[in-house]
PDB file of C-alpha atoms in Angstrom:
ATOM      1  CA  MET I1149      14.319  -9.997  12.623  1.00 88.00           C
ATOM      2  CA  LYS I1150      17.291  -7.486  11.370  1.00 91.00           C
ATOM      3  CA  LEU I1151      17.018  -6.488   7.980  1.00 90.00           C
ATOM      4  CA  LEU I1152      19.567  -4.177   6.223  1.00 90.00           C
ATOM      5  CA  THR I1153      17.216  -2.324   3.351  1.00 91.00           C
ATOM      6  CA  ARG I1154      18.095   0.022   0.692  1.00 88.00           C
ATOM      7  CA  ASN I1155      15.690   2.894   1.567  1.00 87.00           C
ATOM      8  CA  PHE I1156      15.457   2.684   5.343  1.00 89.00           C
ATOM      9  CA  GLY I1157      19.067   1.427   6.575  1.00 90.00           C
ATOM     10  CA  GLU I1158      19.147  -1.445   9.132  1.00 92.00           C
ATOM     11  CA  ILE I1159      15.698  -2.262  10.464  1.00 92.00           C
ATOM     12  CA  GLU I1160      14.308  -4.578  12.957  1.00 93.00           C
ATOM     13  CA  VAL I1161      11.219  -6.107  12.230  1.00 95.00           C
ATOM     14  CA  ASP I1162       8.698  -8.030  15.166  1.00 94.00           C
ATOM     15  CA  ASP I1163       7.366 -11.335  13.751  1.00 94.00           C
ATOM     16  CA  SER I1164       3.654  -9.607  14.533  1.00 95.00           C
ATOM     17  CA  LYS I1165       4.372  -7.104  11.940  1.00 95.00           C
ATOM     18  CA  ILE I1166       5.246  -9.646   9.154  1.00 97.00           C
ATOM     19  CA  ILE I1167       2.687  -9.603   6.194  1.00 98.00           C
ATOM     20  CA  THR I1168       2.621 -12.774   4.120  1.00 98.00           C
ATOM     21  CA  PHE I1169       1.585 -13.017   0.655  1.00 98.00           C
ATOM     22  CA  PRO I1170       1.165 -16.703   0.124  1.00 96.00           C
ATOM     23  CA  LYS I1171       1.033 -16.102  -3.843  1.00 94.00           C
ATOM     24  CA  GLY I1172       3.576 -13.284  -4.230  1.00 95.00           C
ATOM     25  CA  ILE I1173       2.568  -9.907  -5.787  1.00 96.00           C
ATOM     26  CA  VAL I1174       1.900  -9.492  -9.273  1.00 93.00           C
ATOM     27  CA  GLY I1175       5.582  -9.216 -11.373  1.00 93.00           C
ATOM     28  CA  PHE I1176       7.156 -10.529  -8.418  1.00 95.00           C
ATOM     29  CA  PRO I1177       5.722 -13.992  -7.607  1.00 95.00           C
ATOM     30  CA  ASP I1178       8.674 -15.030  -5.187  1.00 96.00           C
ATOM     31  CA  LEU I1179       8.467 -12.167  -2.891  1.00 97.00           C
ATOM     32  CA  ILE I1180       6.028 -13.423   0.118  1.00 97.00           C
ATOM     33  CA  SER I1181       7.199 -11.724   3.038  1.00 98.00           C
ATOM     34  CA  PHE I1182       6.785  -7.581   3.595  1.00 98.00           C
ATOM     35  CA  THR I1183       6.589  -5.503   6.331  1.00 97.00           C
ATOM     36  CA  LEU I1184       4.748  -1.921   6.181  1.00 95.00           C
ATOM     37  CA  ILE I1185       7.182   0.881   7.112  1.00 93.00           C
ATOM     38  CA  TYR I1186       5.823   4.494   8.359  1.00 84.00           C
ATOM     39  CA  ASP I1187       6.761   7.455  10.329  1.00 70.00           C
ATOM     40  CA  SER I1188       4.790   6.547  13.262  1.00 64.00           C
ATOM     41  CA  GLU I1189       5.467   9.521  15.297  1.00 58.00           C
ATOM     42  CA  LYS I1190       3.359  11.402  12.348  1.00 61.00           C
ATOM     43  CA  GLU I1191      -0.138  11.930  12.335  1.00 58.00           C
ATOM     44  CA  ASN I1192      -0.437  12.015   8.631  1.00 61.00           C
ATOM     45  CA  ASN I1193       1.073   8.843   7.338  1.00 65.00           C
ATOM     46  CA  SER I1194      -0.440   8.907   4.109  1.00 83.00           C
ATOM     47  CA  ILE I1195       2.289   7.340   2.504  1.00 89.00           C
ATOM     48  CA  LYS I1196       3.916   3.939   3.741  1.00 94.00           C
ATOM     49  CA  TRP I1197       6.329   1.728   2.382  1.00 96.00           C
ATOM     50  CA  LEU I1198       6.019  -1.872   1.557  1.00 97.00           C
ATOM     51  CA  GLN I1199       9.397  -3.435   2.289  1.00 97.00           C
ATOM     52  CA  SER I1200      10.259  -7.090   1.242  1.00 97.00           C
ATOM     53  CA  LEU I1201      11.899  -9.167   3.912  1.00 97.00           C
ATOM     54  CA  ASP I1202      12.992 -11.518   0.885  1.00 96.00           C
ATOM     55  CA  GLU I1203      14.757  -9.142  -1.039  1.00 95.00           C
ATOM     56  CA  PRO I1204      15.691  -5.783   0.970  1.00 93.00           C
ATOM     57  CA  GLU I1205      16.624  -4.024  -2.022  1.00 94.00           C
ATOM     58  CA  PHE I1206      12.540  -3.974  -2.927  1.00 96.00           C
ATOM     59  CA  ALA I1207       9.993  -1.784  -1.340  1.00 96.00           C
ATOM     60  CA  MET I1208       6.906  -0.129  -2.636  1.00 96.00           C
ATOM     61  CA  PRO I1209       5.427   3.168  -1.357  1.00 96.00           C
ATOM     62  CA  VAL I1210       1.731   2.323  -0.818  1.00 97.00           C
ATOM     63  CA  ILE I1211      -1.237   4.508   0.034  1.00 96.00           C
ATOM     64  CA  ASP I1212      -4.791   4.012   1.515  1.00 96.00           C
ATOM     65  CA  PRO I1213      -7.043   4.220  -2.028  1.00 97.00           C
ATOM     66  CA  LEU I1214      -9.484   6.187  -0.031  1.00 95.00           C
ATOM     67  CA  LEU I1215      -7.296   9.274   0.587  1.00 94.00           C
ATOM     68  CA  VAL I1216      -7.070   9.822  -3.134  1.00 95.00           C
ATOM     69  CA  SER I1217     -10.566   8.258  -4.218  1.00 95.00           C
ATOM     70  CA  ASN I1218     -13.217   8.878  -1.271  1.00 93.00           C
ATOM     71  CA  ASP I1219     -15.571   6.499  -3.536  1.00 94.00           C
ATOM     72  CA  TYR I1220     -13.319   3.739  -4.113  1.00 96.00           C
ATOM     73  CA  ASN I1221     -15.010   0.322  -3.433  1.00 94.00           C
ATOM     74  CA  PRO I1222     -14.042  -2.074  -5.349  1.00 93.00           C
ATOM     75  CA  GLU I1223     -15.636  -5.461  -5.725  1.00 90.00           C
ATOM     76  CA  ILE I1224     -13.727  -8.535  -5.291  1.00 90.00           C
ATOM     77  CA  ASP I1225     -14.504 -12.193  -5.473  1.00 87.00           C
ATOM     78  CA  ASP I1226     -14.614 -14.117  -2.275  1.00 86.00           C
ATOM     79  CA  ASP I1227     -12.417 -16.567  -3.983  1.00 89.00           C
ATOM     80  CA  LYS I1228      -9.499 -14.132  -4.256  1.00 90.00           C
ATOM     81  CA  LEU I1229      -9.742 -13.444  -0.845  1.00 91.00           C
ATOM     82  CA  SER I1230      -9.984 -16.688   0.535  1.00 92.00           C
ATOM     83  CA  VAL I1231      -5.740 -16.808   0.729  1.00 92.00           C
ATOM     84  CA  ILE I1232      -5.999 -14.232   3.271  1.00 94.00           C
ATOM     85  CA  GLY I1233      -8.166 -16.500   5.933  1.00 90.00           C
ATOM     86  CA  GLU I1234     -11.466 -15.357   7.850  1.00 89.00           C
ATOM     87  CA  TRP I1235     -12.458 -11.737   8.353  1.00 88.00           C
ATOM     88  CA  ASP I1236     -14.971  -9.249   8.538  1.00 86.00           C
ATOM     89  CA  SER I1237     -14.501  -5.380   7.041  1.00 84.00           C
ATOM     90  CA  ASN I1238     -12.975  -4.396  10.541  1.00 89.00           C
ATOM     91  CA  ASP I1239      -9.815  -7.013   9.438  1.00 91.00           C
ATOM     92  CA  ILE I1240      -9.106  -5.042   6.384  1.00 94.00           C
ATOM     93  CA  LEU I1241      -6.747  -2.857   5.115  1.00 95.00           C
ATOM     94  CA  VAL I1242      -6.494  -1.983   1.358  1.00 96.00           C
ATOM     95  CA  LEU I1243      -3.549  -0.079  -0.224  1.00 98.00           C
ATOM     96  CA  VAL I1244      -2.695   0.770  -3.688  1.00 98.00           C
ATOM     97  CA  THR I1245       0.478   1.440  -5.335  1.00 97.00           C
ATOM     98  CA  ILE I1246       2.285   4.712  -5.980  1.00 97.00           C
ATOM     99  CA  THR I1247       4.539   5.681  -8.845  1.00 96.00           C
ATOM    100  CA  VAL I1248       6.623   8.257  -8.426  1.00 93.00           C
ATOM    101  CA  PRO I1249       8.386   9.286 -11.646  1.00 93.00           C
ATOM    102  CA  HIS I1250      11.082  12.250 -12.137  1.00 94.00           C
ATOM    103  CA  GLU I1251       8.173  14.547 -12.731  1.00 95.00           C
ATOM    104  CA  ILE I1252       6.779  14.621  -9.602  1.00 93.00           C
ATOM    105  CA  GLU I1253       3.478  16.426 -10.722  1.00 95.00           C
ATOM    106  CA  LYS I1254       2.775  12.963 -12.864  1.00 96.00           C
ATOM    107  CA  MET I1255       2.758  10.941  -9.530  1.00 96.00           C
ATOM    108  CA  THR I1256      -0.101   8.131  -9.900  1.00 97.00           C
ATOM    109  CA  VAL I1257      -1.461   5.504  -7.852  1.00 98.00           C
ATOM    110  CA  ASN I1258      -2.411   2.013  -9.436  1.00 98.00           C
ATOM    111  CA  LEU I1259      -6.446   1.573  -8.308  1.00 98.00           C
ATOM    112  CA  LYS I1260      -6.639  -1.598 -10.322  1.00 97.00           C
ATOM    113  CA  GLY I1261      -4.675  -3.756  -8.300  1.00 96.00           C
ATOM    114  CA  PRO I1262      -5.002  -3.152  -4.329  1.00 97.00           C
ATOM    115  CA  PHE I1263      -3.128  -5.060  -1.869  1.00 98.00           C
ATOM    116  CA  VAL I1264      -5.830  -6.503   0.458  1.00 97.00           C
ATOM    117  CA  ILE I1265      -4.219  -7.134   3.926  1.00 97.00           C
ATOM    118  CA  ASN I1266      -6.030  -9.539   6.614  1.00 96.00           C
ATOM    119  CA  ALA I1267      -4.867  -7.610   9.973  1.00 94.00           C
ATOM    120  CA  THR I1268      -5.867 -10.420  11.857  1.00 94.00           C
ATOM    121  CA  THR I1269      -3.989 -12.856   9.956  1.00 95.00           C
ATOM    122  CA  ARG I1270      -1.573 -10.813   8.537  1.00 96.00           C
ATOM    123  CA  LYS I1271      -2.097 -12.520   5.237  1.00 97.00           C
ATOM    124  CA  ALA I1272      -2.644 -10.774   2.094  1.00 97.00           C
ATOM    125  CA  VAL I1273      -3.451 -10.584  -1.774  1.00 97.00           C
ATOM    126  CA  GLN I1274      -2.676  -8.199  -4.525  1.00 97.00           C
ATOM    127  CA  THR I1275      -5.645  -8.711  -6.795  1.00 95.00           C
ATOM    128  CA  ILE I1276      -6.267  -7.262 -10.240  1.00 94.00           C
ATOM    129  CA  LEU I1277      -9.696  -5.626 -10.481  1.00 94.00           C
ATOM    130  CA  GLU I1278     -12.003  -6.688 -13.327  1.00 89.00           C
ATOM    131  CA  GLU I1279     -14.149  -3.339 -12.798  1.00 85.00           C
ATOM    132  CA  ASP I1280     -13.285  -0.657 -15.805  1.00 89.00           C
ATOM    133  CA  LYS I1281     -13.825   2.243 -13.218  1.00 92.00           C
ATOM    134  CA  TYR I1282     -10.506   1.889 -11.888  1.00 96.00           C
ATOM    135  CA  GLU I1283      -7.679   3.344 -13.539  1.00 95.00           C
ATOM    136  CA  VAL I1284      -3.860   1.733 -13.599  1.00 96.00           C
ATOM    137  CA  ARG I1285      -2.454   5.139 -13.546  1.00 97.00           C
ATOM    138  CA  PHE I1286      -4.809   7.528 -11.460  1.00 97.00           C
ATOM    139  CA  PRO I1287      -3.218  10.973 -10.861  1.00 96.00           C
ATOM    140  CA  ILE I1288      -3.064  12.162  -7.178  1.00 96.00           C
ATOM    141  CA  TYR I1289      -0.215  14.912  -6.760  1.00 93.00           C
ATOM    142  CA  GLU I1290      -2.814  17.524  -6.324  1.00 93.00           C
ATOM    143  CA  ILE I1291      -4.680  15.497  -4.367  1.00 92.00           C
ATOM    144  CA  LEU I1292      -1.453  14.924  -2.206  1.00 89.00           C
ATOM    145  CA  LYS I1293      -0.878  18.659  -1.978  1.00 90.00           C
ATOM    146  CA  LYS I1294      -4.261  19.531  -1.111  1.00 90.00           C
ATOM    147  CA  ILE I1295      -3.915  17.036   1.727  1.00 84.00           C
ATOM    148  CA  LYS I1296      -0.822  18.706   3.003  1.00 84.00           C
ATOM    149  CA  GLU I1297      -2.226  22.152   3.097  1.00 86.00           C
ATOM    150  CA  GLU I1298      -4.911  21.069   4.843  1.00 83.00           C
ATOM    151  CA  SER I1299      -2.975  19.180   7.161  1.00 78.00           C
ATOM    152  CA  LYS I1300      -0.718  22.420   7.785  1.00 79.00           C
ATOM    153  CA  LYS I1301      -3.487  24.749   8.376  1.00 80.00           C
ATOM    154  CA  SER I1302      -4.980  22.002  10.902  1.00 74.00           C
ATOM    155  CA  GLY I1303      -1.339  22.108  12.454  1.00 68.00           C
ATOM    156  CA  GLU I1304      -0.609  18.588  12.026  1.00 58.00           C
ATOM    157  CA  VAL I1305       2.143  18.383   9.837  1.00 50.00           C
TER     158      VAL I1305
END
């Protein structure tokens, strides 16, 4: 499938790379099909893009929450995960959205509304956590800056 996107120009998406959100995502219930875009040549691919296939203008930056909050371990009801099919912990990819305002130093992630993706079935769900310990606007600028500095020191850039 070929897609003309706003952020990445024309891209080709293999059927095996399509992620389906049967219930859509929060605020966009009609957006069902997505793919993850990232630079496969970079070793340190902390930021990826969740690109909509239904609306090529729509893409969200996402990140593995463990990169910015190493104790991130939300409890999610099995009922909420039933839409992604049978899974075990090795099949699951969890991502959170990044918000980048004009003042980049105020960059945050939403730890309260993670995307849970079953890598085997390629089905996903976004859930809103009931736990109070996770923030909707968790600041990450300094954390990412530190990760980048450490990558430079180790030669990964």
